[in-house]
PDB file of C-alpha atoms in Angstrom:
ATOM      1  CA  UNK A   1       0.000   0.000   0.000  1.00 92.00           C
ATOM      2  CA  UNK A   2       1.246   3.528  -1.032  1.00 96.00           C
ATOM      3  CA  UNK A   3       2.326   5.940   1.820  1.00 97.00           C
ATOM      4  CA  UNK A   4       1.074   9.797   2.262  1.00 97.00           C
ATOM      5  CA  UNK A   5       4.612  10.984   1.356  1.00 98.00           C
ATOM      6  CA  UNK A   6       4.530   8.217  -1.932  1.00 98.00           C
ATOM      7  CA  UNK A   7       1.289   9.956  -3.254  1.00 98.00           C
ATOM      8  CA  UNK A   8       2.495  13.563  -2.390  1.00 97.00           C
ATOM      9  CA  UNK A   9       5.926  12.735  -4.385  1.00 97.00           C
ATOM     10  CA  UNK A  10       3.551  11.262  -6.870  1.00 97.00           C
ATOM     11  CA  UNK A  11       1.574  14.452  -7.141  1.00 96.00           C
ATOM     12  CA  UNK A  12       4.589  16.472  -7.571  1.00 95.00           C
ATOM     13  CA  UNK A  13       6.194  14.364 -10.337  1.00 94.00           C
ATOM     14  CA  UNK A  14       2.635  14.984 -12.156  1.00 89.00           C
ATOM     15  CA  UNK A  15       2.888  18.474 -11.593  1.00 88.00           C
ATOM     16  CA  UNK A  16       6.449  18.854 -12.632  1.00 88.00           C
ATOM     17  CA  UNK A  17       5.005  16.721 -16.566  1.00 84.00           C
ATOM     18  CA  UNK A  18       2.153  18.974 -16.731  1.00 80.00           C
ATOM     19  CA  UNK A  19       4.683  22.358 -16.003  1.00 75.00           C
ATOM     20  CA  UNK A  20       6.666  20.618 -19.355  1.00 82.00           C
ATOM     21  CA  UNK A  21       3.822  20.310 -21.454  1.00 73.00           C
ATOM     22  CA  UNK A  22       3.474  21.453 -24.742  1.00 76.00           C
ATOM     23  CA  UNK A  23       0.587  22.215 -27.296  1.00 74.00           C
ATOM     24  CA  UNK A  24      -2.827  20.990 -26.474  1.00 70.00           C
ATOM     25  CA  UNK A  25      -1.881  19.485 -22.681  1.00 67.00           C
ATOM     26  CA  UNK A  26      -0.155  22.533 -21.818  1.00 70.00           C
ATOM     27  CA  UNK A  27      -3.451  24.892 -22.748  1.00 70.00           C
ATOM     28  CA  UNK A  28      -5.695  22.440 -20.648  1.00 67.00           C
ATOM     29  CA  UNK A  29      -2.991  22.336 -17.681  1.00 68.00           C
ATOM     30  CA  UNK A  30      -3.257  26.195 -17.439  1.00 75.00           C
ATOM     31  CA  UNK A  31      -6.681  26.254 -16.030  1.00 85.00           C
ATOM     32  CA  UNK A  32      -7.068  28.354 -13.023  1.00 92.00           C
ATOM     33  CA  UNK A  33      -9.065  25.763 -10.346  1.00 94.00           C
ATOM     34  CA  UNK A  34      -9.345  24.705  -7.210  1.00 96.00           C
ATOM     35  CA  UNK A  35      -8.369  20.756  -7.197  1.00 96.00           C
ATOM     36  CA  UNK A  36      -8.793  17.735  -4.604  1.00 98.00           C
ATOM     37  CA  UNK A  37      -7.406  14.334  -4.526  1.00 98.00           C
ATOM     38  CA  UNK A  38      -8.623  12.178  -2.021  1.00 98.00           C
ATOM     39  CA  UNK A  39      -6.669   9.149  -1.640  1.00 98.00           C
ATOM     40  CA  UNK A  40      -9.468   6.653  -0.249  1.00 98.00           C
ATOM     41  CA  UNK A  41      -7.254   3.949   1.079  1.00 98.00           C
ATOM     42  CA  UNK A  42      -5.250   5.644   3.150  1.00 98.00           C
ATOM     43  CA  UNK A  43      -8.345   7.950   4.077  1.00 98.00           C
ATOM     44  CA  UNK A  44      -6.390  11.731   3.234  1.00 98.00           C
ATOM     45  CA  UNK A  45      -7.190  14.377   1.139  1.00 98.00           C
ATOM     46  CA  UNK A  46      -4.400  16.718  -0.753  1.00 98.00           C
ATOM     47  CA  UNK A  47      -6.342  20.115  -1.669  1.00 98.00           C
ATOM     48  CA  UNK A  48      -4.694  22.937  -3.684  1.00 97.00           C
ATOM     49  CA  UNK A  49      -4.912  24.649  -7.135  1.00 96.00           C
ATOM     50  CA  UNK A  50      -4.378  23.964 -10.291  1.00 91.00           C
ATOM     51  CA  UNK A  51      -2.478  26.978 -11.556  1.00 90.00           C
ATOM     52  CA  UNK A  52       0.423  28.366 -14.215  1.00 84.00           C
ATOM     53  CA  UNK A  53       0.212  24.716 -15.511  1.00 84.00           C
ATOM     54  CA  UNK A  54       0.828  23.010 -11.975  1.00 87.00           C
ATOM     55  CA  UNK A  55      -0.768  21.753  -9.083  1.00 91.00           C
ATOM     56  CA  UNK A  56      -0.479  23.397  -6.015  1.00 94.00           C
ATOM     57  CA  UNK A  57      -0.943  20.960  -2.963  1.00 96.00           C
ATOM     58  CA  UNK A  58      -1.690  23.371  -0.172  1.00 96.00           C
ATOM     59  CA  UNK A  59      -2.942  21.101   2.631  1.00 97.00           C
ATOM     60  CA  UNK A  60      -3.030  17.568   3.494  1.00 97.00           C
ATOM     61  CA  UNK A  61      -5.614  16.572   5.672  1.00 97.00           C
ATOM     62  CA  UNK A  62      -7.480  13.156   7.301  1.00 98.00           C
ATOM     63  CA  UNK A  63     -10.935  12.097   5.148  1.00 97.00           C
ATOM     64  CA  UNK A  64     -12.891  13.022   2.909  1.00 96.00           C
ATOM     65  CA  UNK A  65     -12.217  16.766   1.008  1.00 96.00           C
ATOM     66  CA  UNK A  66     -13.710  19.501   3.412  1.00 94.00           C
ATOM     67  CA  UNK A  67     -14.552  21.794   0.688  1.00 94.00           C
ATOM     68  CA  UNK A  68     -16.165  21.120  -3.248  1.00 96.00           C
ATOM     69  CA  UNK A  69     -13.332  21.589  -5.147  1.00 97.00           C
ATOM     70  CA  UNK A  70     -13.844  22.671  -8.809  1.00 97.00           C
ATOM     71  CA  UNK A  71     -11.745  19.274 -10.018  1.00 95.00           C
ATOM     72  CA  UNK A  72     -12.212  16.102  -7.433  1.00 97.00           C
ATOM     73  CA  UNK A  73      -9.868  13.052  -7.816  1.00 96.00           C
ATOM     74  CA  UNK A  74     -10.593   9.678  -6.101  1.00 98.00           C
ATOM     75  CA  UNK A  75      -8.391   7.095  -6.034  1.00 98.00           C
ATOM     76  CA  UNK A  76      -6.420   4.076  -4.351  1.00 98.00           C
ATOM     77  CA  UNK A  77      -2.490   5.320  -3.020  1.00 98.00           C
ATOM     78  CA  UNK A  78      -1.413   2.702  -5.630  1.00 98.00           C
ATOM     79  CA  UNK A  79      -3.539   3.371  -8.413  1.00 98.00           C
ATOM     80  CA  UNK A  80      -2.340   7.422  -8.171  1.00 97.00           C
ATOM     81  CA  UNK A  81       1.245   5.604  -8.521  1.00 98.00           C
ATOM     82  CA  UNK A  82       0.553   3.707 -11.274  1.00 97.00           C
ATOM     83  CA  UNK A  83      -1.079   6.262 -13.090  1.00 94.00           C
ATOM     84  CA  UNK A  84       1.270   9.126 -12.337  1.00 94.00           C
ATOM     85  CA  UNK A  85       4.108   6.561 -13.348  1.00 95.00           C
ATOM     86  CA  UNK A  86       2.420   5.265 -16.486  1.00 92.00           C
ATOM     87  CA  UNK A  87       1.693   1.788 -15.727  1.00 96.00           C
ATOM     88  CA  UNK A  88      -2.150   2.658 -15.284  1.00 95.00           C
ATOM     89  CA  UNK A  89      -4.354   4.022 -18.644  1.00 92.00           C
ATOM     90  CA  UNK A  90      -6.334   6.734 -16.999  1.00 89.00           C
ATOM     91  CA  UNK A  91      -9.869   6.367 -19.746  1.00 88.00           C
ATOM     92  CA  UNK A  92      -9.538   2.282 -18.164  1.00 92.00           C
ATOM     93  CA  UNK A  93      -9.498   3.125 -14.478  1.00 94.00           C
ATOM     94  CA  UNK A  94     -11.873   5.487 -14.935  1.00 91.00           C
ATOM     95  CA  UNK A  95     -14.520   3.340 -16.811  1.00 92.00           C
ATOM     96  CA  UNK A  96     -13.441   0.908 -14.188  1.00 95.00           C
ATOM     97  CA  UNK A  97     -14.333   2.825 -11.269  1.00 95.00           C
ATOM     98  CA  UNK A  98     -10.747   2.556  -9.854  1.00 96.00           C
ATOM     99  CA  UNK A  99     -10.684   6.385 -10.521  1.00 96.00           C
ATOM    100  CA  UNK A 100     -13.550   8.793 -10.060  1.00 96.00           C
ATOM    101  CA  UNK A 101     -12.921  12.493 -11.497  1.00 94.00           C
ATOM    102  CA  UNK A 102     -15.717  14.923 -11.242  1.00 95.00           C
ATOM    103  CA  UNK A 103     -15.828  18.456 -12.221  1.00 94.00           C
ATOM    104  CA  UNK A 104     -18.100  20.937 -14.840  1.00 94.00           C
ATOM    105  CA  UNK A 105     -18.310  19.689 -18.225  1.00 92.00           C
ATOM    106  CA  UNK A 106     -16.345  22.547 -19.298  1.00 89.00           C
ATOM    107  CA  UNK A 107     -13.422  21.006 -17.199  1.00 87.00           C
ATOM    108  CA  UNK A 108     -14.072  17.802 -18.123  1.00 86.00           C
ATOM    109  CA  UNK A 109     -13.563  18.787 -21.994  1.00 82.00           C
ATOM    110  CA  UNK A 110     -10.507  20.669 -21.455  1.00 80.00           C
ATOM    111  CA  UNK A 111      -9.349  17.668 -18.620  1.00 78.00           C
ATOM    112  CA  UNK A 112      -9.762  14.802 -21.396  1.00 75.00           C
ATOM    113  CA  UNK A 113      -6.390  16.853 -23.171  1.00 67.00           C
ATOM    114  CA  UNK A 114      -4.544  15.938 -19.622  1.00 65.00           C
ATOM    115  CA  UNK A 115      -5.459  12.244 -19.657  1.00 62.00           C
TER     116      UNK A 115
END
């Protein structure tokens, strides 16, 4: 099973691709939003921004996210591993229900670019 720090590094490493972007992924990466990924195994929630083509992870709490963010991730500590480190297809886990992503259908247009 994944540790906190493991799925913060692994949020970093995906903010560090999506500051490297280029094109299409770096357009949708430059939305300005507030962003939540609650890690559901390990029962913590990283909260921040999406912002200048990064993600911003400005608290770490215990549970569920305490606010609506505009972009909510869901996920097993291993599957945001595998994912951030390529060995999971994103469209898959999320038809599988291994990933849930919700946001406005506006986001979710300019999110499909990202994954």
């Amino acid at each position: 099973m994944a540790t906190i720090e493991e799925c913060r590094a692994a949020l970093d490493k995906l903010s560090d691709s999506m500051g490297r972007a280029e094109g299409d992924v770096r357009a949708a990466a430059s939305m300005e939003r507030s962003v939540s990924c609650h890690v559901t195994d390990l029962d913590v929630t990283f909260a921040g921004r999406l912002t200048g083509g990064r993600i911003e992870v400005r608290e770490t709490h215990p549970g569920p996210p305490r606010e609506k963010a505009q972009i909510r991730l869901a996920m097993a500590g291993d599957d945001l591993l595998a994912l951030v480190d390529g060995e999971l297809h994103f469209a898959r886990a999320w038809a599988s229900g291994r990933v849930r992503l919700e946001a406005g259908l506006r986001d979710l247009f300019q999110l499909r670019k990202l994954l």
